[in-house]
XYZ file of C-alpha atoms in Angstrom:
383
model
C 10.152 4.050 -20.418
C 6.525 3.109 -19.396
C 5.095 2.261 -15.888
C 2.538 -0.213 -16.263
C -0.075 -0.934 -12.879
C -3.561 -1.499 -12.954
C -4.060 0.961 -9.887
C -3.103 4.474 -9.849
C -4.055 8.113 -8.537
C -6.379 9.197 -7.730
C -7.242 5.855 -6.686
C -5.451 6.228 -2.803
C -3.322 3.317 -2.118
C 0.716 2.546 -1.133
C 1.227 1.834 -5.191
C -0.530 4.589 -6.427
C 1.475 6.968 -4.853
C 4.699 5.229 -4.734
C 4.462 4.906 -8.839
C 3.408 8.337 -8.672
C 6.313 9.916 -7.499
C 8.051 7.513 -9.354
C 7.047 8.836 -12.485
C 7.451 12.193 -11.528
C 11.016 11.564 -10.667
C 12.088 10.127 -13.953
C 10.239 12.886 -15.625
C 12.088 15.631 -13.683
C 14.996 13.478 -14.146
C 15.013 14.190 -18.050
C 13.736 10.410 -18.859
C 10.654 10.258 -20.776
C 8.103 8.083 -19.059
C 4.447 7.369 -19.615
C 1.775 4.949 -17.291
C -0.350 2.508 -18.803
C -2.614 1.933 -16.355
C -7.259 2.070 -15.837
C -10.064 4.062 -15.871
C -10.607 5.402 -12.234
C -13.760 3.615 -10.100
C -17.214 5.876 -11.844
C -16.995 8.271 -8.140
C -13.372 9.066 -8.708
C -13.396 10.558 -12.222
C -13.875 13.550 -12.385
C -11.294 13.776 -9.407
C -8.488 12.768 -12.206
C -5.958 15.621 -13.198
C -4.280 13.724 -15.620
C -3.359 16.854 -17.848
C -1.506 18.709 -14.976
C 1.161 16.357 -14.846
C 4.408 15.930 -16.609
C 4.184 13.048 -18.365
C 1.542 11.129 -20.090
C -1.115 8.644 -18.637
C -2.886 6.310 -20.214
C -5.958 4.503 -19.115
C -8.257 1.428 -20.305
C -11.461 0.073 -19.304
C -11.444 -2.686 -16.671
C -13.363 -5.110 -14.641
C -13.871 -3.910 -11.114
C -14.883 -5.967 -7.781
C -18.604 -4.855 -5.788
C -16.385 -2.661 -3.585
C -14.926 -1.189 -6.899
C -11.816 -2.630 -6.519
C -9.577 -4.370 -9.107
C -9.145 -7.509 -7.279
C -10.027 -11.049 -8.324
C -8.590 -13.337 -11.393
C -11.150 -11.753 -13.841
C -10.794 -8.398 -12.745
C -6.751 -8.883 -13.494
C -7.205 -10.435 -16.394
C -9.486 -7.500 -18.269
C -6.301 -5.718 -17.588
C -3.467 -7.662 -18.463
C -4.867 -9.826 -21.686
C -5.419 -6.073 -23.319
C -1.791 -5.060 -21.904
C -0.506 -7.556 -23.727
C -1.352 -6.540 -27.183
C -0.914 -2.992 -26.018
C 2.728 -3.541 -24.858
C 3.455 -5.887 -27.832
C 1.914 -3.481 -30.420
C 2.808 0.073 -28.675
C 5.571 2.602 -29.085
C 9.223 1.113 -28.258
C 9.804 1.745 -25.064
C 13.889 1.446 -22.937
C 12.078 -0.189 -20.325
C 8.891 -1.014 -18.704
C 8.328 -1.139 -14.832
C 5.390 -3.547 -14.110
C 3.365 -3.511 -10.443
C 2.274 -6.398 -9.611
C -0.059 -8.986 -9.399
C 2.203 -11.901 -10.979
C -0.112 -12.482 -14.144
C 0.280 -8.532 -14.951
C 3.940 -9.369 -14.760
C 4.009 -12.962 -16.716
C 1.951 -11.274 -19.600
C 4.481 -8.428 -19.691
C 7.339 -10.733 -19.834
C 6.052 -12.897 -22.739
C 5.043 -9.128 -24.511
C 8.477 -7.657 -23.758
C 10.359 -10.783 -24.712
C 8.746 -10.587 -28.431
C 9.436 -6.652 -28.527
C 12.897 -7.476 -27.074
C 12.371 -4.500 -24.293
C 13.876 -5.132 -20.364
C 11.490 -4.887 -17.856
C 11.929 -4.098 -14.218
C 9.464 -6.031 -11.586
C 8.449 -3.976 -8.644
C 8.107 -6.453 -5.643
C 6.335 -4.471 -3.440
C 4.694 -7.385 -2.231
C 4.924 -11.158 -2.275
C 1.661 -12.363 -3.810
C 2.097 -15.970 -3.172
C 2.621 -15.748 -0.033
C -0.329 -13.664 0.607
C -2.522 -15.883 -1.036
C -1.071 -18.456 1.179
C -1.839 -16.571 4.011
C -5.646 -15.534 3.236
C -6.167 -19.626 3.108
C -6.077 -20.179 -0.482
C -6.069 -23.465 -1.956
C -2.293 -25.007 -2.072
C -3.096 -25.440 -5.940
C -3.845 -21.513 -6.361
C -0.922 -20.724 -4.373
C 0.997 -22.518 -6.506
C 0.153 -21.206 -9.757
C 0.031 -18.072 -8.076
C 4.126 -18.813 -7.174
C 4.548 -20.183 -10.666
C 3.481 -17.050 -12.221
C 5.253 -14.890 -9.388
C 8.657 -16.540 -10.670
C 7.901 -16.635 -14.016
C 7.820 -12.601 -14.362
C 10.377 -12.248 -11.438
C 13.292 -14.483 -13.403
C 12.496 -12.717 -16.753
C 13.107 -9.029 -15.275
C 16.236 -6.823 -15.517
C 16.039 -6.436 -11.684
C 13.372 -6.849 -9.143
C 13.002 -4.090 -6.945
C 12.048 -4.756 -3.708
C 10.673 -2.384 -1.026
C 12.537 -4.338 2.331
C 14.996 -6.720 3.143
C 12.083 -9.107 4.166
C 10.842 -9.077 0.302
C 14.127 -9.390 -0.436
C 15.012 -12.451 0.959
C 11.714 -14.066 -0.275
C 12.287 -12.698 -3.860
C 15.566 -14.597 -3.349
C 13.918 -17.770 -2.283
C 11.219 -18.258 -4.623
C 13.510 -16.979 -8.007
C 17.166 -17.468 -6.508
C 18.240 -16.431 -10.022
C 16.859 -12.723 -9.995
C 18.784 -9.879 -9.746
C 17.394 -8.203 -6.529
C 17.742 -4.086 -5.813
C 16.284 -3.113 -1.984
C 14.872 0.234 -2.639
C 12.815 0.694 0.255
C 9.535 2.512 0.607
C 8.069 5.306 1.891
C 5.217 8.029 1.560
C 4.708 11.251 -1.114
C 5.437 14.152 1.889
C 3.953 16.442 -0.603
C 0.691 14.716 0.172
C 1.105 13.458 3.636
C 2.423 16.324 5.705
C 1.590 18.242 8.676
C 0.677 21.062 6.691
C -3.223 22.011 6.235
C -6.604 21.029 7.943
C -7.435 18.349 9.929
C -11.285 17.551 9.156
C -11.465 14.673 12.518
C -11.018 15.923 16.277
C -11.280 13.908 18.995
C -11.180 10.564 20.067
C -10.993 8.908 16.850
C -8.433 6.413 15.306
C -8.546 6.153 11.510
C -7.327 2.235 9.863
C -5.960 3.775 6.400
C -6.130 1.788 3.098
C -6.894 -1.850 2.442
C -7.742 -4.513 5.324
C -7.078 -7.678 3.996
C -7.536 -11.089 5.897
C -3.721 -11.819 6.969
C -3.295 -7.981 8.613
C -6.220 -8.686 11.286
C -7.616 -5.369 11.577
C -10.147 -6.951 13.592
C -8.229 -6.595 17.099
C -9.220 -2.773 16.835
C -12.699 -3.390 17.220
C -12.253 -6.226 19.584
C -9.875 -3.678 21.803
C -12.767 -0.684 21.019
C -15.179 -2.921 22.466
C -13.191 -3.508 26.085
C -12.256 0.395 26.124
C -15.931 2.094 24.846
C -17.287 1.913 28.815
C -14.602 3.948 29.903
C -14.173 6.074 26.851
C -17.614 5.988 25.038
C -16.837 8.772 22.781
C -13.894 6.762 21.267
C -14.359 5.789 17.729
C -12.466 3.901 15.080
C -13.028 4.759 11.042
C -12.100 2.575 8.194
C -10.955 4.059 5.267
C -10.263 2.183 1.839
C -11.307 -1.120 1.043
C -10.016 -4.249 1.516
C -11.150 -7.759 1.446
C -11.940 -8.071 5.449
C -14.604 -5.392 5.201
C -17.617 -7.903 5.337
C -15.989 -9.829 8.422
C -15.299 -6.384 9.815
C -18.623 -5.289 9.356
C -19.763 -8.194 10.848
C -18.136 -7.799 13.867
C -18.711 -4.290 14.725
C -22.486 -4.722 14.383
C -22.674 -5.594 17.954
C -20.878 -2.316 19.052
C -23.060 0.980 19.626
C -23.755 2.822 16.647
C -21.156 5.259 14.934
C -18.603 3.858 17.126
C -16.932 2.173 13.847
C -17.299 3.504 10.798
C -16.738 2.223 7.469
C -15.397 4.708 4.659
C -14.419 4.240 1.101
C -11.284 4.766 -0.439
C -11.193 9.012 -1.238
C -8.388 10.702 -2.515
C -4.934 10.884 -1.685
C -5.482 14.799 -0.011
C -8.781 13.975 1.396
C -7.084 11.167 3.227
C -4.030 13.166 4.535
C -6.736 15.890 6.372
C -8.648 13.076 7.633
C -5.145 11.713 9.021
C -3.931 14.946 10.522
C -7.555 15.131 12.616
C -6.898 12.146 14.132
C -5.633 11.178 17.304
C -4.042 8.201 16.137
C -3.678 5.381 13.138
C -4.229 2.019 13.131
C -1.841 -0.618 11.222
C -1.751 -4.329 12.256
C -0.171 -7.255 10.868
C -1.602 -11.381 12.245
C 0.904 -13.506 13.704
C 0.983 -16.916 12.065
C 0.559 -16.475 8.753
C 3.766 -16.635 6.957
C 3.822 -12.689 6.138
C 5.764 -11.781 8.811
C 8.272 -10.124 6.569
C 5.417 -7.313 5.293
C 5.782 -3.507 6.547
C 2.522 -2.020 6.397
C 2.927 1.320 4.404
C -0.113 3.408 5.736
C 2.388 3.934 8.948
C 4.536 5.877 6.490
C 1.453 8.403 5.328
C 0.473 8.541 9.031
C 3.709 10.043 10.516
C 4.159 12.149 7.380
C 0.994 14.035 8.522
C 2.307 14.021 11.632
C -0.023 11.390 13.474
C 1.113 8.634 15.290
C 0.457 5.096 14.961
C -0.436 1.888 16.728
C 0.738 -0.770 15.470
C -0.218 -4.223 16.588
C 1.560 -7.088 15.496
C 5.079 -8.918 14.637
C 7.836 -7.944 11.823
C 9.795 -5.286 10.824
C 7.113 -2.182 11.534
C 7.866 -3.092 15.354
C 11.697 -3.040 15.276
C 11.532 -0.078 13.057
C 9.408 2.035 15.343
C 11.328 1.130 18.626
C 14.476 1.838 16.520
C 13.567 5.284 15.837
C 11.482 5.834 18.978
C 14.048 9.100 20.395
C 13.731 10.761 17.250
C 10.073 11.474 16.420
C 6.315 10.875 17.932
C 5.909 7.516 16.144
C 3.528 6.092 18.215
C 2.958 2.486 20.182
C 3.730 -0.674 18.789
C 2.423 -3.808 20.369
C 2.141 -7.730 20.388
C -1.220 -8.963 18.529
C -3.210 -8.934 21.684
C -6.332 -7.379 22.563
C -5.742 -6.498 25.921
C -2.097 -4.726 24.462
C -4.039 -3.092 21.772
C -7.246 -1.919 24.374
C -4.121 -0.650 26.798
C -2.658 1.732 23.452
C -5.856 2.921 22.492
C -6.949 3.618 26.062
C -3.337 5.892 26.778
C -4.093 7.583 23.256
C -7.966 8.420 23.906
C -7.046 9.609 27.369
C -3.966 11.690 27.157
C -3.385 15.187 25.406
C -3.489 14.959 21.429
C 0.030 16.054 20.069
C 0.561 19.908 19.475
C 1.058 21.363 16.278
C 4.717 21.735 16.965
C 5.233 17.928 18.260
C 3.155 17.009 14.553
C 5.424 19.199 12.475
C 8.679 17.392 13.948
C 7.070 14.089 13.230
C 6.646 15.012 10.044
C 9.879 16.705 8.846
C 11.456 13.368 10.385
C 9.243 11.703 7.848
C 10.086 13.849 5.393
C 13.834 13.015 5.730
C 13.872 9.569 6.772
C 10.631 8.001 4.640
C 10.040 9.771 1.696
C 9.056 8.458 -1.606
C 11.377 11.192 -3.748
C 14.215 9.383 -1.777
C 12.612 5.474 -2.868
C 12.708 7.050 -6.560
C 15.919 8.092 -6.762
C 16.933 4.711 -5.491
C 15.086 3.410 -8.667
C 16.149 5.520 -10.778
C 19.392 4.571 -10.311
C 18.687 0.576 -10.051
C 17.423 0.854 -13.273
C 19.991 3.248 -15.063
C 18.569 4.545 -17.698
Protein backbone atom coordinates (compact mmCIF):
# COMPACT_ATOMS: atom_id res chain seq x y z
CA UNK A 1 0.00 0.00 0.00
CA UNK A 2 1.19 3.65 -0.60
CA UNK A 3 0.52 6.84 1.50
CA UNK A 4 0.25 9.64 -0.71
CA UNK A 5 0.42 13.60 1.03
CA UNK A 6 2.08 16.44 -0.26
CA UNK A 7 3.49 17.29 3.34
CA UNK A 8 5.60 15.09 5.34
CA UNK A 9 8.62 14.91 7.93
CA UNK A 10 10.63 16.61 8.49
CA UNK A 11 8.33 19.20 7.50
CA UNK A 12 6.58 19.63 11.40
CA UNK A 13 2.92 19.61 11.14
CA UNK A 14 -0.32 17.38 12.69
CA UNK A 15 -0.16 15.27 9.12
CA UNK A 16 3.30 14.81 8.94
CA UNK A 17 3.53 13.07 11.96
CA UNK A 18 0.25 11.43 12.10
CA UNK A 19 1.17 9.70 8.47
CA UNK A 20 4.37 9.12 9.98
CA UNK A 21 3.55 6.84 12.52
CA UNK A 22 1.14 5.63 10.29
CA UNK A 23 3.53 4.26 8.05
CA UNK A 24 5.62 3.00 10.59
CA UNK A 25 2.80 1.01 11.98
CA UNK A 26 1.88 -0.83 8.85
CA UNK A 27 5.50 -1.44 8.29
CA UNK A 28 6.01 -3.04 11.74
CA UNK A 29 2.75 -4.55 11.11
CA UNK A 30 4.25 -6.81 8.22
CA UNK A 31 2.33 -4.64 5.36
CA UNK A 32 4.53 -3.21 2.85
CA UNK A 33 3.96 0.50 2.52
CA UNK A 34 5.73 3.29 0.71
CA UNK A 35 4.90 7.50 0.73
CA UNK A 36 4.68 9.39 -2.29
CA UNK A 37 4.98 12.56 -1.16
CA UNK A 38 7.73 16.27 -1.94
CA UNK A 39 10.93 17.51 -1.77
CA UNK A 40 11.37 19.17 1.75
CA UNK A 41 11.36 23.37 1.79
CA UNK A 42 15.57 24.14 0.49
CA UNK A 43 16.35 24.80 4.78
CA UNK A 44 14.94 21.45 5.69
CA UNK A 45 16.97 19.08 3.49
CA UNK A 46 19.58 18.08 4.68
CA UNK A 47 17.47 17.52 7.97
CA UNK A 48 15.72 14.44 5.93
CA UNK A 49 16.64 10.82 7.18
CA UNK A 50 14.79 9.15 4.71
CA UNK A 51 17.19 6.01 4.63
CA UNK A 52 16.79 5.26 8.43
CA UNK A 53 13.37 4.31 8.13
CA UNK A 54 11.55 1.17 7.35
CA UNK A 55 9.92 1.69 4.43
CA UNK A 56 10.45 3.64 1.34
CA UNK A 57 9.78 7.43 0.61
CA UNK A 58 9.45 8.97 -2.32
CA UNK A 59 9.63 12.61 -3.12
CA UNK A 60 8.94 15.06 -6.23
CA UNK A 61 9.57 18.56 -6.94
CA UNK A 62 6.80 21.04 -6.09
CA UNK A 63 5.59 24.53 -6.11
CA UNK A 64 5.93 26.16 -2.73
CA UNK A 65 4.13 29.46 -1.24
CA UNK A 66 6.70 32.79 -0.07
CA UNK A 67 6.51 31.28 3.43
CA UNK A 68 7.59 27.90 1.79
CA UNK A 69 4.54 26.36 2.27
CA UNK A 70 2.52 24.12 -0.11
CA UNK A 71 -0.59 26.04 0.00
CA UNK A 72 -2.51 27.70 -2.82
CA UNK A 73 -4.35 26.06 -6.09
CA UNK A 74 -1.00 26.09 -8.06
CA UNK A 75 1.08 24.94 -5.42
CA UNK A 76 -1.52 21.72 -5.17
CA UNK A 77 -1.71 21.28 -8.45
CA UNK A 78 2.35 20.82 -9.21
CA UNK A 79 1.65 17.99 -6.91
CA UNK A 80 -1.31 16.25 -7.80
CA UNK A 81 -1.32 16.62 -11.91
CA UNK A 82 2.28 14.62 -11.60
CA UNK A 83 0.53 12.16 -8.93
CA UNK A 84 -1.68 11.34 -11.30
CA UNK A 85 0.46 9.82 -13.91
CA UNK A 86 2.61 8.56 -11.10
CA UNK A 87 -0.27 6.62 -9.41
CA UNK A 88 -1.75 5.59 -12.81
CA UNK A 89 1.65 4.44 -14.22
CA UNK A 90 3.40 3.12 -10.80
CA UNK A 91 3.78 -0.25 -9.16
CA UNK A 92 0.26 -1.96 -8.19
CA UNK A 93 -0.40 -1.07 -5.07
CA UNK A 94 -3.59 -2.96 -2.33
CA UNK A 95 -4.41 0.40 -1.45
CA UNK A 96 -3.54 3.97 -1.38
CA UNK A 97 -4.26 6.38 1.62
CA UNK A 98 -4.53 9.98 0.25
CA UNK A 99 -4.21 13.32 2.75
CA UNK A 100 -5.97 15.79 1.74
CA UNK A 101 -6.61 18.76 0.02
CA UNK A 102 -9.79 17.51 -2.08
CA UNK A 103 -8.06 17.93 -5.63
CA UNK A 104 -5.08 15.54 -4.27
CA UNK A 105 -7.95 13.23 -3.52
CA UNK A 106 -10.25 13.74 -6.86
CA UNK A 107 -7.01 13.13 -9.01
CA UNK A 108 -6.33 9.96 -7.01
CA UNK A 109 -9.75 8.72 -7.46
CA UNK A 110 -9.92 9.16 -11.27
CA UNK A 111 -6.00 7.43 -11.19
CA UNK A 112 -7.11 4.59 -8.91
CA UNK A 113 -10.38 4.03 -10.70
CA UNK A 114 -8.34 3.31 -14.14
CA UNK A 115 -5.73 1.06 -12.12
CA UNK A 116 -8.78 -0.47 -10.36
CA UNK A 117 -6.89 0.04 -6.75
CA UNK A 118 -9.24 1.13 -3.39
CA UNK A 119 -8.26 4.08 -1.84
CA UNK A 120 -8.82 5.23 1.68
CA UNK A 121 -9.48 9.23 2.25
CA UNK A 122 -8.04 10.58 5.42
CA UNK A 123 -10.47 13.39 6.61
CA UNK A 124 -8.45 14.98 8.92
CA UNK A 125 -10.00 18.07 8.05
CA UNK A 126 -13.01 19.48 6.25
CA UNK A 127 -11.60 21.69 3.50
CA UNK A 128 -14.77 23.22 2.40
CA UNK A 129 -15.69 24.30 5.25
CA UNK A 130 -12.51 25.95 5.99
CA UNK A 131 -12.48 27.73 2.94
CA UNK A 132 -15.86 28.84 3.93
CA UNK A 133 -14.67 30.03 6.99
CA UNK A 134 -11.42 32.07 5.80
CA UNK A 135 -14.20 34.15 3.57
CA UNK A 136 -13.78 32.52 0.34
CA UNK A 137 -15.93 33.18 -2.47
CA UNK A 138 -19.33 30.94 -2.28
CA UNK A 139 -18.22 29.80 -5.92
CA UNK A 140 -14.67 28.48 -4.57
CA UNK A 141 -16.30 26.93 -1.74
CA UNK A 142 -18.29 25.18 -3.85
CA UNK A 143 -15.97 23.64 -6.14
CA UNK A 144 -13.92 23.23 -3.26
CA UNK A 145 -17.16 20.91 -1.75
CA UNK A 146 -17.58 19.43 -5.20
CA UNK A 147 -14.17 18.12 -5.26
CA UNK A 148 -14.28 17.28 -1.37
CA UNK A 149 -17.25 14.77 -2.30
CA UNK A 150 -16.04 13.72 -5.34
CA UNK A 151 -12.83 11.88 -3.69
CA UNK A 152 -14.81 11.26 -0.39
CA UNK A 153 -17.77 9.04 -2.30
CA UNK A 154 -15.11 7.21 -4.44
CA UNK A 155 -13.03 5.92 -1.26
CA UNK A 156 -13.15 2.49 0.47
CA UNK A 157 -13.69 4.39 3.78
CA UNK A 158 -13.04 7.84 4.96
CA UNK A 159 -11.26 8.04 8.02
CA UNK A 160 -12.01 10.66 10.12
CA UNK A 161 -10.05 12.02 13.12
CA UNK A 162 -13.48 13.13 15.47
CA UNK A 163 -16.97 12.69 15.67
CA UNK A 164 -17.31 16.42 14.56
CA UNK A 165 -15.59 15.41 11.03
CA UNK A 166 -17.60 12.70 11.16
CA UNK A 167 -20.81 14.04 11.08
CA UNK A 168 -19.77 16.60 8.37
CA UNK A 169 -18.18 13.79 6.21
CA UNK A 170 -21.71 12.38 6.61
CA UNK A 171 -23.41 15.51 5.51
CA UNK A 172 -21.59 16.59 2.59
CA UNK A 173 -21.14 12.63 1.03
CA UNK A 174 -24.07 10.83 3.04
CA UNK A 175 -23.04 7.82 0.92
CA UNK A 176 -19.40 7.29 2.36
CA UNK A 177 -18.43 4.75 4.48
CA UNK A 178 -17.13 6.69 7.58
CA UNK A 179 -14.37 5.03 10.26
CA UNK A 180 -13.71 7.62 13.52
CA UNK A 181 -10.15 6.94 14.21
CA UNK A 182 -9.29 9.73 16.27
CA UNK A 183 -6.04 11.61 16.54
CA UNK A 184 -3.35 12.16 18.56
CA UNK A 185 0.51 12.99 18.82
CA UNK A 186 3.94 10.66 18.02
CA UNK A 187 4.97 10.37 22.13
CA UNK A 188 8.23 9.27 20.76
CA UNK A 189 8.66 12.86 19.67
CA UNK A 190 6.59 14.81 22.05
CA UNK A 191 7.48 13.63 25.52
CA UNK A 192 8.70 14.92 28.69
CA UNK A 193 11.89 13.41 28.16
CA UNK A 194 15.05 15.72 27.17
CA UNK A 195 15.90 19.55 27.18
CA UNK A 196 13.85 22.31 27.30
CA UNK A 197 15.73 25.17 25.21
CA UNK A 198 12.80 28.21 26.56
CA UNK A 199 12.56 29.21 30.41
CA UNK A 200 10.50 31.62 31.62
CA UNK A 201 7.62 33.51 30.91
CA UNK A 202 7.04 32.47 27.49
CA UNK A 203 4.00 30.83 25.70
CA UNK A 204 4.81 29.14 22.39
CA UNK A 205 1.50 29.07 19.46
CA UNK A 206 2.72 25.65 17.71
CA UNK A 207 2.13 24.98 13.95
CA UNK A 208 -0.03 26.78 11.44
CA UNK A 209 -2.27 29.99 12.30
CA UNK A 210 -4.75 30.18 9.85
CA UNK A 211 -7.56 32.93 9.65
CA UNK A 212 -10.66 30.90 11.23
CA UNK A 213 -8.39 29.76 14.57
CA UNK A 214 -7.85 33.60 15.65
CA UNK A 215 -4.56 33.38 17.12
CA UNK A 216 -4.76 36.97 17.33
CA UNK A 217 -6.50 37.12 20.94
CA UNK A 218 -2.93 36.11 22.30
CA UNK A 219 -1.42 39.19 21.36
CA UNK A 220 -4.44 41.24 22.07
CA UNK A 221 -4.46 39.47 25.80
CA UNK A 222 -0.26 39.98 25.81
CA UNK A 223 -0.89 43.48 25.27
CA UNK A 224 -3.42 44.03 28.53
CA UNK A 225 -1.01 41.68 30.71
CA UNK A 226 2.80 43.09 29.47
CA UNK A 227 2.48 46.17 32.30
CA UNK A 228 2.16 43.82 34.93
CA UNK A 229 4.29 41.07 33.54
CA UNK A 230 6.72 42.80 31.05
CA UNK A 231 8.95 39.90 30.74
CA UNK A 232 6.04 37.78 29.32
CA UNK A 233 6.45 36.78 25.78
CA UNK A 234 4.54 34.83 23.19
CA UNK A 235 6.53 32.88 20.10
CA UNK A 236 5.02 31.69 16.93
CA UNK A 237 6.20 28.73 15.53
CA UNK A 238 5.21 27.30 11.97
CA UNK A 239 3.51 29.10 9.42
CA UNK A 240 0.23 29.70 8.65
CA UNK A 241 -1.76 32.02 6.57
CA UNK A 242 -2.52 34.74 9.53
CA UNK A 243 1.18 35.48 9.89
CA UNK A 244 1.02 38.90 7.96
CA UNK A 245 -2.19 40.03 10.03
CA UNK A 246 -0.31 38.73 13.05
CA UNK A 247 2.62 40.55 12.29
CA UNK A 248 0.71 43.39 11.80
CA UNK A 249 -0.71 43.50 14.95
CA UNK A 250 2.10 42.86 17.20
CA UNK A 251 4.10 45.73 15.67
CA UNK A 252 2.66 48.02 18.16
CA UNK A 253 3.82 45.81 21.16
CA UNK A 254 7.49 46.34 22.63
CA UNK A 255 10.06 44.59 20.86
CA UNK A 256 10.79 40.74 21.34
CA UNK A 257 7.66 40.50 23.18
CA UNK A 258 6.19 38.33 20.10
CA UNK A 259 8.18 36.51 18.11
CA UNK A 260 7.70 34.98 14.88
CA UNK A 261 9.49 31.50 14.12
CA UNK A 262 9.44 29.19 11.21
CA UNK A 263 8.36 25.83 11.05
CA UNK A 264 11.74 23.55 12.47
CA UNK A 265 11.68 20.08 13.00
CA UNK A 266 9.55 17.81 14.72
CA UNK A 267 12.45 17.39 17.86
CA UNK A 268 13.44 20.93 17.72
CA UNK A 269 9.83 21.76 18.35
CA UNK A 270 9.21 19.26 21.24
CA UNK A 271 12.44 21.05 23.35
CA UNK A 272 11.12 24.33 22.50
CA UNK A 273 7.65 22.96 23.96
CA UNK A 274 9.02 21.41 27.10
CA UNK A 275 10.80 25.11 27.94
CA UNK A 276 7.75 26.64 27.93
CA UNK A 277 5.47 27.69 30.44
CA UNK A 278 2.54 27.17 28.46
CA UNK A 279 0.91 26.61 24.71
CA UNK A 280 -1.32 28.45 22.92
CA UNK A 281 -4.28 26.82 20.71
CA UNK A 282 -7.43 28.85 19.79
CA UNK A 283 -10.26 28.22 17.66
CA UNK A 284 -12.90 31.74 16.41
CA UNK A 285 -16.38 31.49 17.27
CA UNK A 286 -18.62 32.06 14.28
CA UNK A 287 -17.21 30.54 11.63
CA UNK A 288 -18.79 27.30 10.94
CA UNK A 289 -15.61 25.16 12.19
CA UNK A 290 -16.74 24.64 15.38
CA UNK A 291 -16.41 20.93 15.02
CA UNK A 292 -12.25 21.24 14.53
CA UNK A 293 -9.87 19.97 17.52
CA UNK A 294 -6.75 21.72 17.22
CA UNK A 295 -3.95 19.00 17.30
CA UNK A 296 -0.88 21.06 18.58
CA UNK A 297 -2.77 20.56 22.19
CA UNK A 298 -1.95 16.88 21.68
CA UNK A 299 2.10 17.55 21.10
CA UNK A 300 1.87 20.08 23.97
CA UNK A 301 0.72 17.73 26.82
CA UNK A 302 2.84 14.93 25.36
CA UNK A 303 5.88 17.09 26.36
CA UNK A 304 4.32 17.65 29.29
CA UNK A 305 3.24 21.45 28.90
CA UNK A 306 0.01 22.68 29.39
CA UNK A 307 -2.22 24.52 27.22
CA UNK A 308 -4.58 27.44 26.88
CA UNK A 309 -6.99 27.06 24.87
CA UNK A 310 -9.34 29.81 23.86
CA UNK A 311 -12.31 29.15 22.06
CA UNK A 312 -15.60 26.85 21.42
CA UNK A 313 -15.80 22.95 20.31
CA UNK A 314 -14.69 19.84 21.31
CA UNK A 315 -10.89 20.89 22.67
CA UNK A 316 -12.99 22.62 25.61
CA UNK A 317 -15.21 19.66 26.62
CA UNK A 318 -12.30 17.42 26.17
CA UNK A 319 -9.99 19.26 28.51
CA UNK A 320 -12.64 19.83 31.32
CA UNK A 321 -13.45 16.11 30.78
CA UNK A 322 -10.11 14.98 31.64
CA UNK A 323 -9.23 17.89 33.94
CA UNK A 324 -8.62 15.26 37.41
CA UNK A 325 -6.38 13.23 35.51
CA UNK A 326 -3.45 15.27 34.16
CA UNK A 327 -2.04 19.11 34.10
CA UNK A 328 -3.92 19.96 30.87
CA UNK A 329 -4.10 23.40 31.25
CA UNK A 330 -7.00 26.35 30.97
CA UNK A 331 -9.53 26.42 28.50
CA UNK A 332 -11.54 29.53 27.93
CA UNK A 333 -14.37 31.42 25.97
CA UNK A 334 -12.84 33.56 22.90
CA UNK A 335 -12.42 36.62 24.99
CA UNK A 336 -9.59 38.75 25.61
CA UNK A 337 -10.10 39.61 28.99
CA UNK A 338 -10.56 35.37 29.64
CA UNK A 339 -7.49 34.80 27.67
CA UNK A 340 -5.33 38.02 29.51
CA UNK A 341 -6.82 36.33 33.00
CA UNK A 342 -5.05 32.54 31.78
CA UNK A 343 -1.99 33.96 30.68
CA UNK A 344 -1.70 36.27 33.68
CA UNK A 345 -2.29 32.93 36.37
CA UNK A 346 0.33 31.03 34.06
CA UNK A 347 3.11 33.91 33.94
CA UNK A 348 2.61 34.44 37.65
CA UNK A 349 2.41 31.12 39.33
CA UNK A 350 5.17 28.32 39.73
CA UNK A 351 6.05 26.51 36.29
CA UNK A 352 5.13 22.71 36.66
CA UNK A 353 7.90 20.37 38.18
CA UNK A 354 9.51 17.78 36.37
CA UNK A 355 7.44 15.20 38.12
CA UNK A 356 3.91 17.08 37.49
CA UNK A 357 5.36 17.19 33.40
CA UNK A 358 6.20 13.51 33.36
CA UNK A 359 2.52 12.56 34.60
CA UNK A 360 1.13 14.83 31.96
CA UNK A 361 2.88 13.16 29.64
CA UNK A 362 2.54 9.41 30.36
CA UNK A 363 -1.33 10.41 30.45
CA UNK A 364 -0.65 11.52 26.93
CA UNK A 365 1.10 8.75 26.16
CA UNK A 366 -1.85 6.44 27.07
CA UNK A 367 -4.77 8.40 26.27
CA UNK A 368 -3.50 10.45 22.85
CA UNK A 369 -1.07 8.67 21.10
CA UNK A 370 -0.66 8.33 17.46
CA UNK A 371 0.58 4.34 17.64
CA UNK A 372 -2.99 3.96 19.18
CA UNK A 373 -4.75 6.29 15.94
CA UNK A 374 -2.68 3.70 13.66
CA UNK A 375 -3.75 0.74 14.88
CA UNK A 376 -7.25 2.05 14.58
CA UNK A 377 -6.35 2.41 10.80
CA UNK A 378 -4.85 -0.34 10.36
CA UNK A 379 -7.62 -2.15 11.18
CA UNK A 380 -10.32 0.21 9.27
CA UNK A 381 -8.55 -0.56 6.38
CA UNK A 382 -7.81 -4.41 6.76
CA UNK A 383 -5.32 -5.20 4.81
Amino acid sequence: MSIVTRIFAPEASAASFRLGTLAKSFARAGHSVSVKTVLPPRALRGTAKDSGNPFPITRFPVLRDRSGYVRGYLQYLSFDVPLFFRVLLGPKQDLFIVEPPPTTGFFVRLAAALRRTPYAYYAADVWSDAAASTGASPAVVRVVRAMERFAMSGASQVLSVNAGVTDRVRSIAPRSTVVTVGNGVDTEVFNAEGEGALDGKVAIYPGTASEWQGAVIFIEALEQILPEVPEAKIVFLGQGSDWPALQERSASLPPGSVVFTPSVPPEQAAVLMRGAATTLASLRPGTGYEFAFPTKVFASWGCGTPVIYSGPGPAREFMSTHASEARLGIACEYEVGKVADALRQVFTEEHAGADERQRTSEWASRNVSLDAVAARVIQAVAL
